[in-house]
Short mmCIF file of C-alpha atoms in Angstrom, two decimals:
data_model
loop_
_atom_site.label_atom_id
_atom_site.label_comp_id
_atom_site.label_asym_id
_atom_site.label_seq_id
_atom_site.Cartn_x
_atom_site.Cartn_y
_atom_site.Cartn_z
CA MET A 53 0.18 0.57 -0.26
CA ILE A 54 1.57 3.63 -1.12
CA HIS A 55 1.25 6.07 1.79
CA LEU A 56 1.16 9.38 0.45
CA SER A 57 1.91 12.36 3.44
CA THR A 58 -0.30 16.02 2.71
CA THR A 59 2.94 17.41 0.77
CA ASP A 60 2.67 14.99 -1.61
CA LEU A 61 -1.13 15.09 -2.28
CA LEU A 62 -0.86 18.73 -2.54
CA ILE A 63 2.14 18.05 -5.13
CA LEU A 64 0.57 15.26 -7.60
CA SER A 65 -3.16 17.36 -6.93
CA GLY A 66 -0.72 20.39 -8.78
CA ILE A 67 0.49 17.71 -11.84
CA ALA A 68 -2.54 17.00 -12.23
CA PHE A 69 -4.64 20.39 -12.55
CA SER A 70 -1.64 21.50 -15.14
CA THR A 71 -1.33 19.02 -16.75
CA TRP A 72 -5.89 18.54 -16.91
CA LEU A 73 -4.72 22.81 -18.23
CA ILE A 74 -3.08 21.66 -21.10
CA HIS A 75 -5.23 19.19 -22.28
CA GLY A 76 -8.24 21.33 -22.59
CA TYR A 77 -6.26 24.01 -24.11
CA ILE A 78 -4.90 21.19 -26.78
CA GLN A 79 -8.35 20.01 -27.07
CA GLU A 80 -9.74 23.03 -27.81
CA ARG A 81 -7.53 23.97 -30.91
CA ARG A 82 -7.85 21.17 -33.00
CA GLU A 83 -11.88 20.84 -32.29
CA ASN A 84 -11.86 24.47 -33.71
CA PRO A 85 -10.12 24.72 -37.01
CA ASN A 86 -12.54 27.19 -37.82
CA ASN A 87 -11.19 29.43 -34.75
CA LEU A 88 -14.17 30.85 -33.46
CA PRO A 89 -14.25 32.78 -30.96
CA LEU A 90 -15.71 31.94 -28.04
CA PRO A 91 -18.90 33.47 -27.19
CA PRO A 92 -18.95 36.81 -25.11
CA GLY A 93 -18.32 36.95 -21.32
CA PRO A 94 -16.70 38.63 -18.61
CA LYS A 95 -12.67 38.08 -18.61
CA GLY A 96 -10.42 35.50 -16.68
CA TYR A 97 -7.02 35.84 -15.31
CA PRO A 98 -4.45 32.81 -16.78
CA ILE A 99 -5.30 29.19 -15.00
CA ILE A 100 -8.47 30.88 -13.15
CA GLY A 101 -10.32 32.84 -15.50
CA SER A 102 -12.51 34.11 -14.36
CA LEU A 103 -13.30 32.46 -10.61
CA PHE A 104 -13.35 35.81 -9.27
CA SER A 105 -16.80 36.81 -10.87
CA PHE A 106 -18.30 33.52 -10.59
CA PRO A 107 -21.56 33.93 -9.03
CA THR A 108 -21.55 32.51 -6.04
CA TYR A 109 -25.50 33.13 -4.46
CA LYS A 110 -28.51 33.14 -6.39
CA ALA A 111 -26.60 33.68 -9.53
CA TRP A 112 -29.72 33.26 -11.92
CA LEU A 113 -29.62 37.66 -10.82
CA GLU A 114 -25.84 38.11 -11.69
CA TYR A 115 -26.21 36.66 -14.62
CA ASP A 116 -29.63 38.25 -15.02
CA LYS A 117 -27.62 41.18 -15.15
CA TRP A 118 -24.70 39.90 -17.63
CA PHE A 119 -27.31 40.09 -19.48
CA LYS A 120 -27.59 43.34 -20.26
CA ILE A 121 -23.54 43.87 -20.58
CA TYR A 122 -23.02 41.22 -23.24
CA GLY A 123 -26.01 39.68 -24.81
CA ASP A 124 -27.64 36.83 -23.83
CA MET A 125 -25.50 34.07 -24.07
CA ILE A 126 -22.88 34.33 -22.00
CA TYR A 127 -19.33 31.83 -21.55
CA PHE A 128 -16.52 32.56 -19.55
CA LYS A 129 -14.58 29.68 -17.39
CA VAL A 130 -13.21 28.68 -13.78
CA PHE A 131 -9.92 26.44 -13.60
CA GLY A 132 -10.46 25.23 -16.44
CA ARG A 133 -14.05 24.72 -16.90
CA GLY A 134 -15.72 26.26 -19.61
CA PHE A 135 -19.76 27.31 -19.02
CA LEU A 136 -22.09 28.66 -21.21
CA ILE A 137 -25.47 31.27 -20.06
CA LEU A 138 -28.54 31.37 -21.63
CA GLY A 139 -30.28 34.04 -21.29
CA SER A 140 -33.80 33.67 -23.28
CA LEU A 141 -35.85 31.39 -24.10
CA GLU A 142 -34.71 31.67 -28.94
CA ARG A 143 -31.52 30.22 -27.74
CA VAL A 144 -33.13 27.48 -24.75
CA TYR A 145 -34.31 26.26 -28.00
CA ASP A 146 -32.07 26.44 -30.16
CA ILE A 147 -29.68 24.88 -27.98
CA PHE A 148 -31.76 22.62 -25.92
CA GLU A 149 -33.97 21.25 -28.76
CA ARG A 150 -32.62 22.09 -31.90
CA ARG A 151 -29.68 20.45 -30.81
CA SER A 152 -30.27 18.14 -28.35
CA SER A 153 -28.36 15.30 -28.93
CA ASN A 154 -25.46 17.47 -28.39
CA TYR A 155 -26.70 19.20 -25.09
CA SER A 156 -28.53 16.26 -22.54
CA ASP A 157 -26.03 15.45 -20.68
CA ARG A 158 -24.90 15.58 -16.98
CA PRO A 159 -21.39 17.22 -15.68
CA ARG A 160 -20.29 14.96 -13.10
CA LEU A 161 -21.40 15.44 -9.98
CA VAL A 162 -18.71 14.45 -7.33
CA MET A 163 -20.08 15.23 -4.64
CA MET A 164 -23.43 13.58 -5.43
CA GLY A 165 -23.20 10.32 -6.14
CA TRP A 166 -26.77 9.68 -6.19
CA ASP A 167 -26.76 7.88 -9.48
CA TYR A 168 -30.27 6.86 -8.62
CA ILE A 169 -31.92 9.87 -9.11
CA PHE A 170 -32.84 9.97 -13.14
CA ALA A 171 -32.31 13.94 -13.32
CA PHE A 172 -27.94 13.54 -12.90
CA GLN A 173 -27.23 10.93 -14.27
CA LYS A 174 -25.79 10.72 -17.35
CA TYR A 175 -27.54 11.17 -21.11
CA GLY A 176 -27.45 6.76 -22.09
CA THR A 177 -29.23 3.53 -22.42
CA TRP A 178 -29.17 4.00 -18.05
CA TRP A 179 -30.99 7.77 -18.31
CA ARG A 180 -33.13 6.29 -20.57
CA ARG A 181 -34.28 3.24 -18.97
CA HIS A 182 -34.91 4.51 -15.79
CA ARG A 183 -36.98 7.48 -17.00
CA ARG A 184 -39.22 5.29 -19.32
CA GLN A 185 -39.94 3.46 -16.42
CA PHE A 186 -41.17 6.85 -14.58
CA HIS A 187 -42.40 8.32 -17.55
CA ASP A 188 -45.29 5.31 -18.05
CA HIS A 189 -46.47 6.36 -14.99
CA PHE A 190 -46.42 9.43 -14.89
CA HIS A 191 -47.49 10.78 -19.22
CA PRO A 192 -50.80 13.40 -19.70
CA ASN A 193 -52.19 9.96 -20.28
CA VAL A 194 -52.83 8.14 -16.30
CA VAL A 195 -51.55 10.58 -14.48
CA TYR A 196 -55.94 11.71 -14.25
CA LYS A 197 -54.83 7.66 -11.41
CA TYR A 198 -53.77 9.52 -9.27
CA GLN A 199 -56.80 12.46 -8.79
CA PRO A 200 -58.65 10.79 -5.27
CA ILE A 201 -55.45 10.31 -3.88
CA GLN A 202 -54.52 14.34 -4.35
CA VAL A 203 -58.28 14.91 -3.51
CA ASP A 204 -57.54 13.20 0.11
CA SER A 205 -54.46 14.69 -0.04
CA ALA A 206 -55.23 18.31 0.17
CA ARG A 207 -58.19 18.18 2.43
CA GLY A 208 -56.43 16.12 5.49
CA PHE A 209 -54.07 19.41 4.37
CA VAL A 210 -57.03 21.69 4.98
CA ARG A 211 -57.73 20.15 8.21
CA ASP A 212 -54.69 20.27 8.98
CA LEU A 213 -54.72 24.35 8.71
CA LEU A 214 -57.94 24.90 10.47
CA GLU A 215 -55.77 23.58 13.45
CA SER A 216 -52.59 25.10 13.24
CA PRO A 217 -52.13 27.67 10.68
CA GLU A 218 -49.64 29.02 12.54
CA LYS A 219 -47.97 24.90 11.48
CA PHE A 220 -48.55 26.21 7.63
CA ARG A 221 -45.20 24.76 6.90
CA TYR A 222 -45.00 21.31 7.60
CA HIS A 223 -48.56 21.33 6.51
CA ILE A 224 -47.16 21.65 2.98
CA ARG A 225 -44.44 19.40 3.79
CA TYR A 226 -46.58 16.36 5.04
CA ALA A 227 -49.29 16.70 2.83
CA PHE A 228 -47.33 16.38 -0.67
CA ALA A 229 -45.43 13.88 1.16
CA ASP A 230 -48.47 12.02 1.61
CA SER A 231 -49.35 11.99 -1.72
CA ILE A 232 -47.08 10.94 -3.26
CA LEU A 233 -45.81 8.51 -1.08
CA LYS A 234 -49.45 6.62 -1.50
CA ALA A 235 -49.32 6.82 -5.06
CA MET A 236 -45.40 5.76 -5.49
CA TYR A 237 -45.92 2.63 -2.85
CA GLY A 238 -49.52 2.65 -0.99
CA MET A 239 -48.34 4.30 2.90
CA ASP A 240 -49.55 6.54 4.96
CA VAL A 241 -46.88 9.56 5.61
CA GLN A 242 -47.51 9.33 9.48
CA GLU A 243 -45.85 5.94 8.84
CA ASN A 244 -42.68 6.64 7.54
CA GLU A 245 -41.74 10.50 8.92
CA SER A 246 -38.84 9.32 9.69
CA TYR A 247 -38.04 8.12 6.10
CA VAL A 248 -40.10 12.01 4.29
CA GLY A 249 -36.60 13.93 7.23
CA HIS A 250 -34.24 11.24 4.82
CA ALA A 251 -35.21 12.68 2.14
CA GLU A 252 -35.77 16.41 2.91
CA THR A 253 -31.60 15.57 4.09
CA THR A 254 -30.94 13.95 0.09
CA LEU A 255 -32.86 17.87 -0.66
CA ALA A 256 -30.74 19.90 1.43
CA GLY A 257 -27.59 18.13 -0.19
CA LEU A 258 -29.17 18.96 -4.23
CA ALA A 259 -30.45 22.45 -3.47
CA VAL A 260 -26.27 22.64 -2.50
CA ALA A 261 -24.47 21.08 -4.85
CA GLY A 262 -26.55 20.51 -7.63
CA HIS A 263 -24.66 22.63 -9.23
CA PRO A 264 -20.85 22.30 -11.31
CA GLY A 265 -18.84 23.76 -9.38
CA SER A 266 -20.37 24.74 -6.18
CA PHE A 267 -17.63 22.46 -4.44
CA LEU A 268 -14.24 22.13 -5.85
CA VAL A 269 -13.74 18.62 -5.71
CA ASP A 270 -16.77 18.62 -8.98
CA MET A 271 -12.98 20.65 -11.05
CA PHE A 272 -10.74 18.51 -9.77
CA PRO A 273 -11.77 14.53 -8.82
CA ILE A 274 -8.34 14.36 -8.03
CA MET A 275 -9.29 15.35 -4.28
CA LYS A 276 -11.32 12.54 -3.74
CA ILE A 277 -7.63 10.66 -2.55
CA ILE A 278 -7.69 13.95 0.46
CA PRO A 279 -9.11 11.66 3.01
CA ASP A 280 -11.24 13.01 6.10
CA TRP A 281 -9.78 14.07 8.66
CA PHE A 282 -7.44 16.39 6.37
CA PRO A 283 -7.95 19.87 7.33
CA GLY A 284 -11.13 21.40 5.32
CA ALA A 285 -12.08 18.52 3.91
CA GLU A 286 -15.54 18.98 5.65
CA TRP A 287 -17.01 18.76 1.76
CA LYS A 288 -16.46 15.10 2.04
CA ARG A 289 -18.18 14.42 5.28
CA LYS A 290 -20.59 16.14 4.11
CA ALA A 291 -20.27 13.52 1.15
CA ASN A 292 -20.69 10.66 3.64
CA VAL A 293 -23.34 11.63 5.28
CA TRP A 294 -25.04 12.46 1.36
CA ARG A 295 -24.18 9.07 0.65
CA TYR A 296 -24.89 6.95 3.70
CA VAL A 297 -29.16 8.95 3.26
CA ASN A 298 -29.37 8.49 -0.90
CA THR A 299 -28.70 4.68 0.14
CA ILE A 300 -31.91 4.34 2.49
CA VAL A 301 -34.08 7.15 0.21
CA ALA A 302 -33.27 4.54 -2.81
CA ASN A 303 -33.76 1.36 -1.41
CA SER A 304 -35.60 0.84 2.36
CA LEU A 305 -39.53 1.96 1.11
CA TRP A 306 -39.17 0.07 -2.42
CA ASN A 307 -37.99 -2.79 -0.06
CA SER A 308 -40.83 -2.32 2.82
CA VAL A 309 -43.54 -2.85 -0.03
CA LYS A 310 -41.86 -6.21 -1.65
CA GLU A 311 -41.75 -7.74 1.62
CA ARG A 312 -45.75 -7.02 2.48
CA LEU A 313 -45.95 -7.72 -1.53
CA GLU A 314 -44.49 -11.39 -0.32
CA ALA A 315 -46.87 -11.20 2.88
CA GLY A 316 -50.01 -9.95 0.58
CA THR A 317 -50.33 -6.90 2.44
CA ALA A 318 -49.36 -4.57 -0.14
CA LYS A 319 -52.46 -2.15 -1.47
CA PRO A 320 -51.57 -1.51 -5.12
CA CYS A 321 -49.86 1.37 -6.42
CA ILE A 322 -46.89 2.46 -8.28
CA ALA A 323 -44.38 0.40 -6.78
CA THR A 324 -46.34 -3.22 -6.85
CA ALA A 325 -46.86 -2.72 -10.83
CA MET A 326 -43.58 -2.24 -11.27
CA MET A 327 -42.82 -5.26 -9.42
CA ALA A 328 -45.07 -7.18 -11.59
CA SER A 329 -43.06 -6.52 -14.42
CA ILE A 330 -39.61 -7.41 -12.98
CA PRO A 331 -38.58 -10.90 -15.19
CA ASP A 332 -37.94 -13.72 -12.77
CA GLY A 333 -35.42 -15.15 -11.82
CA ASP A 334 -31.96 -13.70 -9.52
CA GLY A 335 -29.65 -13.76 -12.86
CA PRO A 336 -28.07 -9.84 -13.20
CA GLU A 337 -31.17 -9.21 -15.53
CA SER A 338 -33.31 -9.11 -12.77
CA LYS A 339 -31.47 -7.45 -10.85
CA GLU A 340 -31.32 -4.71 -12.77
CA GLU A 341 -34.72 -3.86 -13.64
CA GLU A 342 -35.00 -4.40 -10.38
CA THR A 343 -32.05 -1.05 -9.69
CA ILE A 344 -34.78 0.56 -12.16
CA ARG A 345 -37.68 0.91 -10.86
CA SER A 346 -36.72 0.81 -7.53
CA GLY A 347 -34.15 4.01 -8.79
CA ALA A 348 -37.78 5.48 -11.18
CA CYS A 349 -39.72 5.42 -7.69
CA ALA A 350 -37.42 7.35 -5.26
CA ASN A 351 -37.54 9.43 -7.78
CA GLY A 352 -41.01 10.47 -7.90
CA PHE A 353 -40.85 10.87 -4.47
CA ILE A 354 -37.93 12.92 -4.55
CA GLY A 355 -39.72 15.12 -6.75
CA GLY A 356 -43.37 14.92 -6.31
CA ALA A 357 -42.90 15.96 -1.70
CA ASP A 358 -40.85 18.44 -2.02
CA THR A 359 -40.46 20.62 -5.29
CA THR A 360 -43.92 21.55 -5.68
CA VAL A 361 -44.14 22.76 -1.81
CA SER A 362 -41.70 25.28 -2.82
CA THR A 363 -44.52 27.01 -5.22
CA VAL A 364 -47.20 26.17 -3.09
CA THR A 365 -45.68 28.17 -0.38
CA SER A 366 -45.27 31.20 -2.79
CA PHE A 367 -48.15 30.60 -3.31
CA PHE A 368 -48.99 31.39 0.46
CA MET A 369 -46.31 34.60 0.28
CA ALA A 370 -47.96 35.79 -2.71
CA MET A 371 -52.19 35.48 -1.02
CA ALA A 372 -50.30 38.02 1.70
CA LEU A 373 -49.42 40.17 -0.64
CA TYR A 374 -51.61 40.56 -3.33
CA PRO A 375 -55.53 41.09 -1.58
CA ASP A 376 -57.19 41.84 -4.61
CA VAL A 377 -55.99 38.69 -5.93
CA GLN A 378 -56.67 36.57 -3.64
CA LYS A 379 -60.56 37.74 -3.79
CA LYS A 380 -60.75 37.37 -7.42
CA ALA A 381 -59.75 33.71 -6.90
CA GLN A 382 -62.30 33.14 -4.35
CA ALA A 383 -65.22 35.14 -6.94
CA GLU A 384 -64.71 32.70 -9.01
CA LEU A 385 -64.44 29.77 -6.88
CA ASP A 386 -68.07 30.84 -5.06
CA ARG A 387 -69.51 31.13 -7.73
CA VAL A 388 -68.35 27.39 -9.37
CA LEU A 389 -68.41 25.63 -6.39
CA GLY A 390 -71.62 27.60 -4.06
CA GLY A 391 -70.02 26.05 -1.17
CA ARG A 392 -68.96 22.83 -1.65
CA LEU A 393 -65.04 22.02 -2.36
CA PRO A 394 -63.80 21.77 -5.35
CA GLU A 395 -63.11 18.80 -7.49
CA PHE A 396 -60.81 18.29 -10.28
CA ASN A 397 -63.99 18.29 -13.05
CA ASP A 398 -64.30 21.82 -11.73
CA ARG A 399 -61.08 23.17 -13.57
CA PRO A 400 -61.86 24.02 -16.57
CA SER A 401 -65.08 25.97 -15.62
CA LEU A 402 -62.18 28.17 -13.26
CA PRO A 403 -60.21 29.70 -15.83
CA TYR A 404 -58.68 32.46 -13.32
CA ILE A 405 -57.54 29.84 -10.47
CA ASN A 406 -56.09 28.34 -13.59
CA ALA A 407 -54.07 31.16 -14.30
CA LEU A 408 -53.63 31.92 -11.15
CA LEU A 409 -51.07 29.06 -10.80
CA LYS A 410 -49.14 29.94 -14.17
CA GLU A 411 -48.40 32.53 -12.60
CA ALA A 412 -47.56 30.62 -8.90
CA GLY A 413 -45.56 29.02 -11.53
CA ARG A 414 -43.59 32.29 -12.84
CA TRP A 415 -43.05 34.43 -9.77
CA GLN A 416 -40.62 31.83 -8.09
CA PRO A 417 -39.40 29.45 -10.20
CA VAL A 418 -38.19 26.08 -7.63
CA THR A 419 -35.27 25.76 -10.20
CA PRO A 420 -34.06 29.69 -11.44
CA MET A 421 -30.59 28.54 -12.75
CA ALA A 422 -32.61 24.89 -13.68
CA ILE A 423 -30.41 21.59 -13.77
CA THR A 424 -27.19 21.45 -15.83
CA HIS A 425 -26.23 20.58 -19.70
CA VAL A 426 -22.77 19.83 -20.74
CA ALA A 427 -22.00 19.52 -24.42
CA SER A 428 -20.87 16.75 -25.51
CA ASN A 429 -18.91 18.22 -28.20
CA ALA A 430 -18.03 20.86 -29.34
CA ASP A 431 -20.34 22.77 -31.78
CA GLU A 432 -20.69 25.96 -33.80
CA TYR A 433 -23.02 27.81 -32.73
CA SER A 434 -24.07 31.37 -33.96
CA GLY A 435 -20.64 32.07 -35.09
CA TYR A 436 -19.28 31.19 -31.85
CA TYR A 437 -17.30 28.06 -31.40
CA ILE A 438 -18.75 26.05 -27.99
CA PRO A 439 -15.92 23.69 -26.27
CA LYS A 440 -16.54 20.19 -26.01
CA GLY A 441 -17.78 19.15 -21.60
CA THR A 442 -18.71 23.46 -21.54
CA CYS A 443 -21.46 23.26 -18.65
CA VAL A 444 -24.73 24.94 -20.52
CA LEU A 445 -27.56 26.31 -18.41
CA GLY A 446 -30.71 28.19 -18.16
CA ASN A 447 -31.34 30.88 -17.14
CA ALA A 448 -34.93 30.38 -16.16
CA TRP A 449 -35.59 33.06 -14.09
CA SER A 450 -34.74 35.18 -16.58
CA ILE A 451 -36.70 34.12 -18.75
CA LEU A 452 -39.63 33.91 -16.76
CA HIS A 453 -38.79 37.41 -16.12
CA ASP A 454 -38.77 39.02 -19.03
CA PRO A 455 -40.30 42.11 -19.00
CA GLU A 456 -41.06 41.89 -23.18
CA PHE A 457 -43.39 39.10 -22.27
CA TYR A 458 -44.74 39.61 -18.96
CA LYS A 459 -45.85 43.49 -17.50
CA ASP A 460 -44.14 44.66 -14.44
CA PRO A 461 -42.26 40.76 -13.93
CA LEU A 462 -41.32 41.07 -10.00
CA SER A 463 -46.14 41.77 -9.00
CA PHE A 464 -48.06 39.26 -9.13
CA ASN A 465 -51.00 39.19 -11.69
CA PRO A 466 -52.74 36.37 -13.11
CA ASP A 467 -54.27 38.71 -15.20
CA ARG A 468 -51.28 38.64 -17.28
CA PHE A 469 -52.73 35.30 -18.83
CA LEU A 470 -55.95 35.88 -19.40
CA LYS A 471 -58.00 37.52 -22.31
CA ASN A 472 -61.83 38.26 -22.55
CA GLY A 473 -62.24 35.42 -19.26
CA GLU A 474 -60.27 33.48 -21.15
CA ILE A 475 -56.95 31.44 -20.83
CA ASP A 476 -54.69 33.35 -23.27
CA PRO A 477 -52.84 31.38 -25.17
CA SER A 478 -50.39 33.70 -26.79
CA VAL A 479 -49.03 34.84 -23.53
CA ARG A 480 -46.40 33.22 -23.07
CA ASP A 481 -47.14 29.57 -20.83
CA PRO A 482 -44.60 29.40 -17.92
CA THR A 483 -43.67 25.58 -18.32
CA VAL A 484 -41.36 26.57 -21.09
CA ALA A 485 -38.51 27.35 -18.52
CA SER A 486 -40.23 26.82 -14.66
CA PHE A 487 -39.69 22.32 -15.44
CA GLY A 488 -36.66 22.50 -17.06
CA PHE A 489 -35.28 22.07 -20.93
CA GLY A 490 -35.36 19.95 -24.11
CA ARG A 491 -35.12 16.02 -23.33
CA ARG A 492 -34.19 16.59 -19.85
CA ILE A 493 -37.30 18.17 -18.71
CA CYS A 494 -39.16 16.82 -15.21
CA PRO A 495 -41.07 13.93 -16.51
CA GLY A 496 -43.21 14.81 -13.24
CA ARG A 497 -44.90 17.94 -14.02
CA PHE A 498 -47.70 17.04 -15.01
CA PHE A 499 -47.94 15.38 -11.57
CA SER A 500 -46.81 18.11 -9.79
CA ASP A 501 -49.72 20.66 -11.86
CA ALA A 502 -52.22 18.19 -10.71
CA SER A 503 -51.57 18.63 -6.70
CA LEU A 504 -50.70 22.12 -7.29
CA TYR A 505 -54.52 22.66 -8.47
CA SER A 506 -56.14 20.61 -6.08
CA THR A 507 -54.17 22.35 -2.52
CA VAL A 508 -54.30 25.79 -4.24
CA SER A 509 -58.36 25.31 -5.00
CA HIS A 510 -59.37 24.12 -1.49
CA VAL A 511 -56.86 26.23 0.49
CA LEU A 512 -58.53 29.71 -1.18
CA THR A 513 -62.26 27.98 -1.23
CA VAL A 514 -62.26 28.53 2.62
CA PHE A 515 -59.81 30.12 4.23
CA ASP A 516 -58.87 34.38 3.82
CA ILE A 517 -53.97 34.18 3.84
CA LYS A 518 -53.46 37.74 5.20
CA PRO A 519 -49.97 39.18 7.24
CA SER A 520 -49.15 38.68 10.24
CA LEU A 521 -50.30 41.50 12.89
CA ASP A 522 -47.32 42.94 15.26
CA GLY A 523 -47.70 44.07 18.89
CA ASN A 524 -50.04 47.42 17.75
CA GLY A 525 -51.99 45.22 15.56
CA LYS A 526 -50.81 46.77 12.33
CA GLU A 527 -49.34 44.43 9.84
CA ILE A 528 -45.79 42.40 10.14
CA GLU A 529 -44.08 43.70 6.66
CA ILE A 530 -43.45 40.64 4.61
CA LYS A 531 -40.58 40.15 1.27
CA PRO A 532 -40.46 38.31 -1.45
CA GLU A 533 -37.26 36.88 -0.98
CA MET A 534 -35.76 33.57 -2.11
CA THR A 535 -33.04 31.21 -0.74
CA ASP A 536 -30.31 30.43 -2.58
CA GLY A 537 -29.00 27.06 -4.28
CA LEU A 538 -30.57 24.94 -7.28
CA LEU A 539 -33.58 24.52 -5.66
CA SER A 540 -34.84 27.91 -3.50
CA TYR A 541 -37.78 28.38 -0.95
CA PRO A 542 -39.66 31.44 -0.04
CA GLU A 543 -37.21 32.85 2.91
CA GLU A 544 -39.19 32.94 6.51
CA PHE A 545 -42.35 34.62 7.10
CA GLU A 546 -45.68 35.20 8.58
CA CYS A 547 -48.46 34.81 7.17
CA ARG A 548 -52.43 34.30 8.57
CA ILE A 549 -54.38 31.52 7.67
CA ILE A 550 -58.38 32.43 8.21
CA PRO A 551 -61.22 30.40 7.93
CA ARG A 552 -63.04 32.66 6.06
CA SER A 553 -66.83 31.96 7.42
CA LYS A 554 -68.28 30.01 9.69
CA GLU A 555 -69.93 27.87 7.06
CA ALA A 556 -66.37 27.52 5.77
CA GLN A 557 -64.93 25.18 9.21
CA GLN A 558 -68.17 23.75 8.50
CA LEU A 559 -67.36 22.07 4.91
CA ILE A 560 -63.35 21.61 6.16
CA ARG A 561 -64.75 19.37 9.59
CA ASN A 562 -67.18 17.73 6.68
CA SER A 563 -64.43 17.46 4.32
CA SER A 564 -63.07 13.81 5.70
CA LEU A 565 -66.60 12.31 5.92
CA MET A 566 -65.98 13.03 1.82
CA ALA A 567 -62.73 11.44 1.29
#
């Protein structure tokens, strides 16, 4: 066994880094025979590139400023790694749709090691097999099957809000975890609260480490040989915790359903349907197919239990900030429902609610920078050279806040999507950017949309949402601020959630009888 000192590790890292930079320079010269320029961007320094201007906090806002200087396509390097930031729907469509075969790969994120999350898998057969399994249970023609579960969860949610409205954030997480657990595994959230906690740990890690460059080890994989005890190696200790938790998230509920299936106590769900299609036997093919299916189920829980949580929390914030919007939505619900709780077949008669849902996805996008794509090969585009391995990101926030398409984009205004009382198809739909791009667009978006509709329509039918009051009875200001990270959530805020009437209270209490 070879034992390396700290000095040896630093020397080896320096040699590897220098070799990597030289190789990258030679490769670019060879793959750019027409000697095209790189896209415009901030000037960098030798070796470190644009390290000092590389945004580290709410990058989407900084890039939005850069677009006004450099245009809607920005290129820069950090330690030899190229980054291309796209700031308009036209650029995003050209790159991720028209050239999807070259821009559907993902970077290797060493900190994560979450191989079962197919949103981060390398582009290829393994990813396609995972996504196909997931898509079979979440495409538009089958998601209607989950509507009873989503209605039941929404009604449980308003009952919880009635009992403890101050815990609305907790109740939001609980409700969405409950609906996806029932759909995926046929289980209730009450018996799996520890699993929900593990999933939240996974998502917290994803929010921190989901973009390349968040940790230096993503730039220099050789750093993996640094031991855990090495000074400054806290990143490695974090990675070890995330890997341990991810093992639980990927396998524990799947194994629990298997045990119940063998005992004859499993409820019909997506997991049991997937298990039924696994080839018989204990051979490599059977084990591989089971790995894909268990991963697909875990993906469903991770995506469904938390990403919609951000949009619903933003909805509560928006209603407290925009009481006129809330009143218009409630007036429509009162007119259509006539004193009952909403169902899915009411949705076509609720254009303002549908416009409100679009605005909720546009106003504060959950993934403002989307997930990073990678150029599989060198490319020439719009007169510029894009090197192989370039990390390409679409700035969803900029696209969804473009004043040319959304007047006064920082305001919450569902009317922007309406014309003559109906949804205006000429207005850009926020889903062009809110769920990712190209072949890597989120396949769970239809389930998410249905959950959002059921939750929002139930809440507005029976509750008023208002800012909290201070000791003098004055409303406490709510600032619509979002957290940093790949997944962005509203910063902490308080609000009052008040039943609209005695009749509304009775509707809430009776909702358990309607399930």
